[in-house]
Every structure is written in structure tokens, then in C-alpha cells.
Amino acid sequence: MIIVLRPDATQEQIKHIVEKVKKLGLKPMISRGTERTIIGVIGEEDIIRVQPLEVFPGVEKVMPILKPFKLVSRDFKKEDTVIDLGNNVKIGGKRLIMMAGPCSVENRKVLLKTAKAVKKAGATVLRGGAYKPRTSPYSFQGLGEKGLKMLAEARKETGLLIVTEIMDTKDVALFEKYADIVQVGARNMQNFNLLKEVGKMSRPVLLKRGMSSTIKEFLMSAEYILSEGNFNVILCERGIRTFEDYTRFTLDVNAIPAIKSLSHLPIIVDPSHATGKWGLVPAASRAAVAAGCDGLIVEVHPNPEEALSDGTQSLLPEKFEALMQELRKVAEAVGREI
Ligand code: PEP
Ligand code: MN
């Protein structure tokens, strides 16, 4: 249920309503828009039906949210959410945000080299996994905290923000310390305990779509994070499982406009995991930008042949730089900028 306040509602009136909602044993979530404030009410809706909240001063109307996702929905918040990632980098506005870097943090040298190259090409966020969700327990599992420290060093050296994947609730404090954006990977999209924990974090969360998840399930996972109070969620379409096996996954371009209409949250695209082939990454990236995404996360490696993970889908730095040039034109054609 959402309580839409009048544009002239006072702080006192808002406080009064919030207190009333809490007294009823429900959880109020305040969203302050540019025009008006909305209070989302989470909990057993029947309780509130017996309370005529419409009569409270400052209230314009009370509406049920019929969709299962509430806080993430456009009904709850009409305007696009713009998230301040730090360093004056904002996602969800006119400018697209480019995140790039190796699949895994492998060593200082490769990481710093990649970081400098992607920064030069125009990226503002460095990606790199220190805890890797690998299909095989015998594959490289990541450097752990050592890898997080290398990412922090790369941030210091380049000024890039860091996005890196969390796999375990016990690592929350570490990620608060080292990451600017905390990534929840496709395989953990429905790890509800992890979603609740990152929902309590102070860092923005990059939530990747599960490879076999519907758009509705994806948004319900985001709802878990918002319901714990963290409204800074960036969604990421990264390809889904289909019958096609020529590519690693199938990029669901439909998901971009669909999610834009259903939710106010920013959505980015990962063309690297979606295709699994570096040669397909540029076309998938162009399609994603044309379809209205808010940014991309791209795997880049200075020596893909030697990469410890996902070399086949990693772009060489010069290929990434060329892609950035192309994307600037596509972005301009759809009223955006990079
Ligand atoms: C990654 O970004 O390195 C990754 C493992 O992606 P996904 O969770 O989308 O498979
Ligand atoms: Mn990868």
C-alpha cells in the first residue's frame, strides 16, 4: 500500500503518519521525490484497511500496490532513481556509466594495467572479482581479501570506483571497507539471506539477474534489498538460459524496456557473460545502449589467453577503447551520453 502525500504536506504531518503506521505494527518506507513524498507501507495490508488514513492531514490518497514488488515499482516512485556512487559518478541519469575490468582479480600488475587502460577509455568503475562463484570447485576461486586490497590500491592509483562480488553474509564488513559497489552475482540472486544483509549495507548494490529467473523474480529479489532500507540498487541483465548453446547465455534485450516500465531502478547490461564470446560483445553492447540501459559492465583483460577466468569473453583494452567510441554515437542517437 502506498500513501501519497500532498505536495504541501509538512514534516510534522509526515512524522505523525509514520508514527501511526509503526503503531499498527507495519513498516513505513519514505520516498522523497522532487514533487511529492510517498510513504510505502510494508506488512499485513488488512490492518490498514480499517484505518482511514485518507483523513490524516497531509494525505492526498492511499492506494494499494497490486504488483508483488512494491518498493521497486514505478507505482511507488514515478521518477527514475539516480544513485550517487561517489566521486561525482551518478547512475540512472542521462549519462551512461561504464564499468570494466577483468573477470577475476589475478595479481597487482594485471589489475593496475587493466584499470589504467579502462580509465583512459572512459570507464568510471573498475570491476574484478576477489571471491569467484565457479562452476567447478577445482577452478580458480579468487584471491579473497588480498584481491580486495589490490582493488583498493587500484582505486587509489586511478580514482576509479570499485565493484566486486560478495558471496557470503560473513564478508559484509570486509565489503563495507573495500567496495564502492557490492555485486550480488547471478548465482546468488535468490540467496535471500545475502539479499537481506546487503539490504542493510551502506553501499550501493549491483544485483545481477539469475540465469533462469523471470523479470518478476528478479524484481522480487531487488525488493528484498529495498525492504531492508537500501534503496541504492542497480539491476543488471546478464543473459538468460535458453535452448541456444552457440552463445553462453542469451541477452534478454526485452528486459531493459520492460524493467524500465515496471521499476524506477537503474538497469545496466553485462554483454560479456550474456554472449560468452568477445567478438559478440560490441554488437550486444550497442543493442543494450540503444534499448535504453543506464550503463554496461564489460570484461577487459590485457592478455585474455592467460586469464584465470572468462578469457574467451574478455576484450583487449584497445578493443574496449574502440567500443567506447562506437557507443558514444549510439548513446547520442538515443538522447544519452557517455
Ligand atoms: C561476474 O560478473 O564475474 C559473474 C560471475 O557474473 P554472473 O554472476 O552474471 O555470472
Ligand atoms: Mn566473468
Tab-separated table of C-alpha atoms and ligand atoms in Angstrom:
chain	number	residue	atom	x	y	z
A	1	MET	CA	0.000	0.000	0.000
A	2	ILE	CA	1.267	3.490	-0.716
A	3	ILE	CA	0.302	6.729	0.931
A	4	VAL	CA	0.674	9.636	-1.482
A	5	LEU	CA	1.178	12.897	0.361
A	6	ARG	CA	0.022	16.303	-0.772
A	7	PRO	CA	2.790	18.462	-2.252
A	8	ASP	CA	2.363	20.859	0.702
A	9	ALA	CA	2.487	18.151	3.415
A	10	THR	CA	4.592	19.332	6.351
A	11	GLN	CA	7.365	17.421	8.153
A	12	GLU	CA	5.124	17.306	11.231
A	13	GLN	CA	2.313	15.680	9.267
A	14	ILE	CA	4.696	13.153	7.708
A	15	LYS	CA	6.095	12.290	11.133
A	16	HIS	CA	2.587	11.827	12.503
A	17	ILE	CA	1.624	9.405	9.712
A	18	VAL	CA	4.878	7.457	10.057
A	19	GLU	CA	4.286	7.057	13.787
A	20	LYS	CA	0.729	5.900	13.204
A	21	VAL	CA	1.845	3.295	10.657
A	22	LYS	CA	4.514	1.999	13.045
A	23	LYS	CA	1.967	1.768	15.862
A	24	LEU	CA	-0.102	-0.505	13.647
A	25	GLY	CA	2.901	-2.849	13.519
A	26	LEU	CA	3.710	-2.005	9.889
A	27	LYS	CA	6.924	-0.787	8.290
A	28	PRO	CA	6.827	2.659	6.653
A	29	MET	CA	9.367	3.410	3.892
A	30	ILE	CA	9.652	7.039	2.857
A	31	SER	CA	10.466	8.052	-0.700
A	32	ARG	CA	11.085	11.763	-1.189
A	33	GLY	CA	10.517	12.649	-4.828
A	34	THR	CA	11.128	16.002	-6.465
A	35	GLU	CA	7.403	16.850	-6.419
A	36	ARG	CA	5.985	14.919	-3.520
A	37	THR	CA	6.709	12.417	-0.808
A	38	ILE	CA	5.299	8.917	-0.804
A	39	ILE	CA	5.161	6.502	2.121
A	40	GLY	CA	5.237	2.828	1.243
A	41	VAL	CA	3.693	0.564	3.849
A	42	ILE	CA	5.022	-2.961	4.107
A	43	GLY	CA	3.187	-5.601	6.098
A	44	GLU	CA	-0.266	-7.062	6.517
A	45	GLU	CA	-2.388	-4.686	4.463
A	46	ASP	CA	-5.661	-5.739	6.064
A	47	ILE	CA	-4.734	-3.920	9.280
A	48	ILE	CA	-4.506	-0.624	7.480
A	49	ARG	CA	-7.780	-1.051	5.632
A	50	VAL	CA	-9.659	-0.464	8.885
A	51	GLN	CA	-7.728	2.776	9.485
A	52	PRO	CA	-8.991	5.643	7.335
A	53	LEU	CA	-5.551	7.084	6.591
A	54	GLU	CA	-7.034	9.296	3.883
A	55	VAL	CA	-8.354	11.595	6.582
A	56	PHE	CA	-4.938	12.319	8.060
A	57	PRO	CA	-3.713	15.850	7.359
A	58	GLY	CA	-1.200	15.922	4.513
A	59	VAL	CA	-2.521	12.775	2.812
A	60	GLU	CA	-3.746	13.036	-0.766
A	61	LYS	CA	-4.645	9.389	-1.385
A	62	VAL	CA	-3.985	5.852	-0.248
A	63	MET	CA	-3.506	3.219	-2.943
A	64	PRO	CA	-2.929	-0.493	-2.818
A	65	ILE	CA	0.047	-1.707	-4.869
A	66	LEU	CA	-1.303	-4.669	-6.750
A	67	LYS	CA	2.038	-5.851	-8.060
A	68	PRO	CA	4.017	-8.250	-5.854
A	69	PHE	CA	7.036	-5.946	-5.975
A	70	LYS	CA	6.223	-2.739	-4.213
A	71	LEU	CA	9.180	-0.535	-3.260
A	72	VAL	CA	10.923	-1.226	-6.577
A	73	SER	CA	7.841	-0.452	-8.644
A	74	ARG	CA	7.048	2.662	-10.645
A	75	ASP	CA	3.780	2.891	-8.685
A	76	PHE	CA	5.827	3.598	-5.580
A	77	LYS	CA	8.173	6.070	-7.276
A	78	LYS	CA	7.440	7.688	-10.616
A	79	GLU	CA	10.821	9.289	-11.297
A	80	ASP	CA	13.922	7.307	-12.248
A	81	THR	CA	16.186	6.609	-9.300
A	82	VAL	CA	19.564	8.271	-9.670
A	83	ILE	CA	22.225	6.741	-7.433
A	84	ASP	CA	25.275	8.674	-6.319
A	85	LEU	CA	28.123	6.165	-6.459
A	86	GLY	CA	30.745	8.590	-5.123
A	87	ASN	CA	33.456	10.583	-6.952
A	88	ASN	CA	30.663	12.554	-8.652
A	89	VAL	CA	29.599	9.446	-10.575
A	90	LYS	CA	25.833	9.065	-10.784
A	91	ILE	CA	23.901	6.223	-12.386
A	92	GLY	CA	20.321	6.443	-13.651
A	93	GLY	CA	20.530	9.881	-15.259
A	94	LYS	CA	21.353	10.972	-18.797
A	95	ARG	CA	24.968	9.799	-18.640
A	96	LEU	CA	25.671	6.082	-19.035
A	97	ILE	CA	28.116	4.534	-16.579
A	98	MET	CA	30.777	2.216	-17.949
A	99	MET	CA	32.170	-0.443	-15.630
A	100	ALA	CA	35.047	-2.540	-16.943
A	101	GLY	CA	37.889	-4.764	-15.808
A	102	PRO	CA	38.970	-8.369	-15.527
A	103	CYS	CA	36.630	-11.184	-14.558
A	104	SER	CA	38.846	-12.008	-11.562
A	105	VAL	CA	41.486	-10.057	-9.698
A	106	GLU	CA	44.571	-12.123	-10.586
A	107	ASN	CA	47.552	-10.056	-9.483
A	108	ARG	CA	48.537	-6.436	-8.895
A	109	LYS	CA	50.266	-5.957	-12.209
A	110	VAL	CA	47.430	-7.142	-14.463
A	111	LEU	CA	44.831	-5.340	-12.371
A	112	LEU	CA	46.624	-1.982	-12.425
A	113	LYS	CA	47.376	-2.266	-16.127
A	114	THR	CA	43.726	-3.029	-16.897
A	115	ALA	CA	42.488	-0.292	-14.553
A	116	LYS	CA	44.620	2.362	-16.255
A	117	ALA	CA	43.527	1.220	-19.702
A	118	VAL	CA	39.793	1.204	-18.977
A	119	LYS	CA	40.050	4.568	-17.251
A	120	LYS	CA	41.779	6.027	-20.303
A	121	ALA	CA	38.959	4.664	-22.472
A	122	GLY	CA	36.346	6.427	-20.316
A	123	ALA	CA	35.215	3.878	-17.732
A	124	THR	CA	34.488	5.232	-14.254
A	125	VAL	CA	34.113	1.946	-12.368
A	126	LEU	CA	36.614	-0.928	-12.178
A	127	ARG	CA	35.180	-4.448	-11.966
A	128	GLY	CA	37.030	-7.509	-10.674
A	129	GLY	CA	36.047	-10.492	-8.559
A	130	ALA	CA	38.034	-11.462	-5.479
A	131	TYR	CA	35.515	-14.153	-4.471
A	132	LYS	CA	34.528	-16.124	-7.567
A	133	PRO	CA	31.441	-18.318	-7.938
A	134	ARG	CA	32.983	-21.023	-10.163
A	135	THR	CA	31.067	-23.971	-11.582
A	136	SER	CA	33.955	-26.288	-10.665
A	137	PRO	CA	35.498	-26.412	-7.193
A	138	TYR	CA	38.843	-27.076	-8.941
A	139	SER	CA	38.804	-23.764	-10.859
A	140	PHE	CA	40.469	-20.582	-9.568
A	141	GLN	CA	38.314	-19.350	-6.674
A	142	GLY	CA	39.685	-15.816	-6.355
A	143	LEU	CA	42.239	-14.143	-4.093
A	144	GLY	CA	39.818	-13.240	-1.294
A	145	GLU	CA	40.767	-10.282	0.910
A	146	LYS	CA	44.129	-9.994	-0.842
A	147	GLY	CA	42.201	-9.316	-4.042
A	148	LEU	CA	40.026	-6.699	-2.319
A	149	LYS	CA	43.201	-4.933	-1.168
A	150	MET	CA	44.510	-4.877	-4.738
A	151	LEU	CA	41.227	-3.348	-5.888
A	152	ALA	CA	41.544	-0.677	-3.191
A	153	GLU	CA	45.067	0.041	-4.399
A	154	ALA	CA	43.829	0.359	-7.999
A	155	ARG	CA	41.166	2.811	-6.792
A	156	LYS	CA	43.811	4.885	-5.051
A	157	GLU	CA	46.033	4.887	-8.098
A	158	THR	CA	43.347	5.640	-10.732
A	159	GLY	CA	40.396	7.234	-8.946
A	160	LEU	CA	38.109	4.550	-10.376
A	161	LEU	CA	35.286	3.252	-8.183
A	162	ILE	CA	35.315	-0.457	-7.359
A	163	VAL	CA	32.563	-3.021	-7.987
A	164	THR	CA	33.208	-6.536	-6.693
A	165	GLU	CA	31.144	-9.603	-5.860
A	166	ILE	CA	30.122	-10.708	-2.377
A	167	MET	CA	29.236	-14.381	-1.917
A	168	ASP	CA	28.863	-14.786	1.828
A	169	THR	CA	26.996	-12.866	4.515
A	170	LYS	CA	30.029	-13.190	6.804
A	171	ASP	CA	32.020	-10.878	4.488
A	172	VAL	CA	29.757	-7.827	4.834
A	173	ALA	CA	32.228	-5.851	6.978
A	174	LEU	CA	35.063	-6.512	4.505
A	175	PHE	CA	32.978	-5.266	1.616
A	176	GLU	CA	31.914	-2.153	3.542
A	177	LYS	CA	35.609	-1.444	3.875
A	178	TYR	CA	36.846	-2.124	0.329
A	179	ALA	CA	33.977	-1.934	-2.188
A	180	ASP	CA	32.217	1.130	-3.575
A	181	ILE	CA	29.506	-1.042	-5.142
A	182	VAL	CA	28.701	-4.515	-3.856
A	183	GLN	CA	27.835	-7.042	-6.552
A	184	VAL	CA	25.423	-9.909	-5.960
A	185	GLY	CA	26.011	-12.420	-8.733
A	186	ALA	CA	23.525	-14.318	-10.875
A	187	ARG	CA	24.015	-17.482	-8.839
A	188	ASN	CA	23.106	-15.696	-5.627
A	189	MET	CA	20.157	-13.689	-6.938
A	190	GLN	CA	17.824	-15.751	-4.779
A	191	ASN	CA	20.142	-16.156	-1.804
A	192	PHE	CA	17.628	-14.364	0.381
A	193	ASN	CA	19.840	-14.167	3.470
A	194	LEU	CA	22.546	-12.477	1.423
A	195	LEU	CA	19.974	-10.091	-0.095
A	196	LYS	CA	18.774	-9.119	3.388
A	197	GLU	CA	22.330	-8.483	4.569
A	198	VAL	CA	23.302	-6.293	1.609
A	199	GLY	CA	19.981	-4.520	2.189
A	200	LYS	CA	21.420	-3.313	5.494
A	201	MET	CA	24.701	-2.141	3.959
A	202	SER	CA	25.591	1.483	3.302
A	203	ARG	CA	26.998	0.653	-0.169
A	204	PRO	CA	25.016	0.589	-3.426
A	205	VAL	CA	24.266	-2.934	-4.627
A	206	LEU	CA	24.633	-4.258	-8.168
A	207	LEU	CA	22.132	-7.124	-8.431
A	208	LYS	CA	22.630	-9.466	-11.371
A	209	ARG	CA	19.703	-11.378	-12.845
A	210	GLY	CA	19.700	-15.097	-12.164
A	211	MET	CA	20.318	-17.040	-15.346
A	212	SER	CA	16.946	-18.784	-15.095
A	213	SER	CA	14.978	-16.047	-13.408
A	214	THR	CA	11.960	-14.244	-14.751
A	215	ILE	CA	11.794	-10.459	-14.680
A	216	LYS	CA	9.280	-10.744	-11.852
A	217	GLU	CA	11.584	-12.944	-9.750
A	218	PHE	CA	14.445	-10.533	-10.477
A	219	LEU	CA	12.434	-7.571	-9.212
A	220	MET	CA	11.294	-9.541	-6.159
A	221	SER	CA	14.955	-10.106	-5.278
A	222	ALA	CA	15.589	-6.367	-5.557
A	223	GLU	CA	12.540	-5.867	-3.321
A	224	TYR	CA	14.322	-7.864	-0.576
A	225	ILE	CA	17.194	-5.355	-0.618
A	226	LEU	CA	14.969	-2.266	-0.625
A	227	SER	CA	12.753	-3.706	2.107
A	228	GLU	CA	15.776	-3.683	4.427
A	229	GLY	CA	16.286	0.021	3.749
A	230	ASN	CA	18.918	0.063	0.993
A	231	PHE	CA	17.289	1.862	-1.938
A	232	ASN	CA	20.527	2.092	-3.916
A	233	VAL	CA	20.111	-0.935	-6.132
A	234	ILE	CA	21.378	-1.208	-9.709
A	235	LEU	CA	19.846	-4.064	-11.693
A	236	CYS	CA	21.944	-5.965	-14.232
A	237	GLU	CA	20.695	-8.039	-17.164
A	238	ARG	CA	23.460	-10.580	-17.874
A	239	GLY	CA	21.836	-13.073	-20.198
A	240	ILE	CA	19.468	-15.934	-19.516
A	241	ARG	CA	19.440	-19.658	-20.286
A	242	THR	CA	17.610	-20.578	-23.460
A	243	PHE	CA	17.815	-23.578	-25.819
A	244	GLU	CA	20.569	-21.725	-27.718
A	245	ASP	CA	24.003	-23.028	-26.872
A	246	TYR	CA	26.134	-21.332	-29.515
A	247	THR	CA	26.416	-18.449	-27.080
A	248	ARG	CA	26.994	-18.844	-23.335
A	249	PHE	CA	23.641	-17.220	-22.475
A	250	THR	CA	21.064	-15.176	-24.414
A	251	LEU	CA	20.964	-11.438	-23.836
A	252	ASP	CA	17.370	-10.547	-22.981
A	253	VAL	CA	17.186	-7.106	-24.581
A	254	ASN	CA	13.431	-7.049	-23.842
A	255	ALA	CA	14.221	-6.938	-20.157
A	256	ILE	CA	15.652	-3.421	-20.454
A	257	PRO	CA	12.486	-1.578	-21.575
A	258	ALA	CA	10.298	-3.980	-19.562
A	259	ILE	CA	12.149	-3.228	-16.343
A	260	LYS	CA	12.251	0.498	-17.158
A	261	SER	CA	8.457	0.493	-17.318
A	262	LEU	CA	7.969	-1.642	-14.192
A	263	SER	CA	10.645	-0.127	-11.956
A	264	HIS	CA	12.341	3.170	-11.144
A	265	LEU	CA	15.698	1.466	-10.527
A	266	PRO	CA	18.621	1.866	-12.954
A	267	ILE	CA	19.457	-1.138	-15.125
A	268	ILE	CA	22.787	-1.975	-16.713
A	269	VAL	CA	23.812	-4.798	-19.059
A	270	ASP	CA	26.678	-7.297	-18.967
A	271	PRO	CA	27.374	-8.180	-22.621
A	272	SER	CA	30.376	-10.340	-21.662
A	273	HIS	CA	28.569	-13.053	-19.686
A	274	ALA	CA	25.478	-12.687	-21.909
A	275	THR	CA	27.405	-13.772	-25.015
A	276	GLY	CA	30.467	-15.600	-23.689
A	277	LYS	CA	32.349	-14.575	-26.841
A	278	TRP	CA	34.411	-11.386	-27.079
A	279	GLY	CA	33.567	-10.985	-30.779
A	280	LEU	CA	29.865	-10.623	-29.951
A	281	VAL	CA	30.366	-8.155	-27.107
A	282	PRO	CA	30.380	-4.956	-29.248
A	283	ALA	CA	27.069	-5.730	-31.019
A	284	ALA	CA	25.380	-6.798	-27.765
A	285	SER	CA	26.640	-3.583	-26.130
A	286	ARG	CA	25.292	-1.413	-28.927
A	287	ALA	CA	21.905	-3.150	-28.704
A	288	ALA	CA	21.802	-2.633	-24.936
A	289	VAL	CA	22.590	1.084	-25.191
A	290	ALA	CA	20.043	1.530	-27.990
A	291	ALA	CA	17.413	-0.236	-25.839
A	292	GLY	CA	17.860	2.286	-23.027
A	293	CYS	CA	20.150	0.756	-20.411
A	294	ASP	CA	21.912	3.012	-17.891
A	295	GLY	CA	25.362	1.533	-18.323
A	296	LEU	CA	27.403	-1.557	-19.080
A	297	ILE	CA	29.728	-3.863	-17.183
A	298	VAL	CA	32.329	-5.311	-19.537
A	299	GLU	CA	35.153	-7.801	-19.001
A	300	VAL	CA	38.521	-6.481	-20.204
A	301	HIS	CA	41.878	-8.255	-19.923
A	302	PRO	CA	45.292	-7.262	-21.327
A	303	ASN	CA	46.068	-10.892	-22.139
A	304	PRO	CA	42.824	-12.903	-22.455
A	305	GLU	CA	44.684	-16.077	-23.383
A	306	GLU	CA	46.276	-16.135	-19.955
A	307	ALA	CA	43.204	-15.034	-17.984
A	308	LEU	CA	42.373	-17.236	-14.992
A	309	SER	CA	38.653	-16.953	-15.783
A	310	ASP	CA	36.455	-15.904	-18.711
A	311	GLY	CA	39.276	-15.128	-21.157
A	312	THR	CA	37.060	-16.107	-24.140
A	313	GLN	CA	34.668	-13.248	-23.418
A	314	SER	CA	37.219	-10.621	-22.383
A	315	LEU	CA	38.027	-7.688	-24.640
A	316	LEU	CA	41.568	-6.469	-25.145
A	317	PRO	CA	41.963	-2.897	-23.838
A	318	GLU	CA	42.238	-1.475	-27.376
A	319	LYS	CA	39.034	-3.279	-28.392
A	320	PHE	CA	37.305	-1.801	-25.346
A	321	GLU	CA	38.509	1.663	-26.296
A	322	ALA	CA	37.146	1.229	-29.836
A	323	LEU	CA	33.837	0.011	-28.412
A	324	MET	CA	33.582	3.122	-26.237
A	325	GLN	CA	33.909	5.279	-29.341
A	326	GLU	CA	31.094	3.405	-31.073
A	327	LEU	CA	28.879	3.515	-28.020
A	328	ARG	CA	29.208	7.282	-27.729
A	329	LYS	CA	27.484	7.570	-31.106
A	330	VAL	CA	24.718	5.096	-30.211
A	331	ALA	CA	24.148	6.886	-26.905
A	332	GLU	CA	23.852	10.233	-28.635
A	333	ALA	CA	21.349	8.788	-31.113
A	334	VAL	CA	19.043	7.811	-28.229
A	335	GLY	CA	19.438	11.055	-26.273
A	336	ARG	CA	22.040	9.809	-23.810
A	337	GLU	CA	25.724	10.463	-23.269
A	338	ILE	CA	28.797	8.510	-22.168
B	1	PEP	C1	30.888	-11.879	-12.857
B	1	PEP	O1	30.428	-10.757	-13.063
B	1	PEP	O2	32.103	-12.120	-12.784
B	1	PEP	C2	29.967	-13.029	-12.760
B	1	PEP	C3	30.322	-14.157	-12.160
B	1	PEP	O3	28.801	-12.792	-13.356
B	1	PEP	P1	27.382	-13.563	-13.194
B	1	PEP	O4	27.084	-13.581	-11.741
B	1	PEP	O5	26.451	-12.713	-14.005
B	1	PEP	O6	27.577	-14.933	-13.788
B	2	MN	MN	33.343	-13.473	-15.512
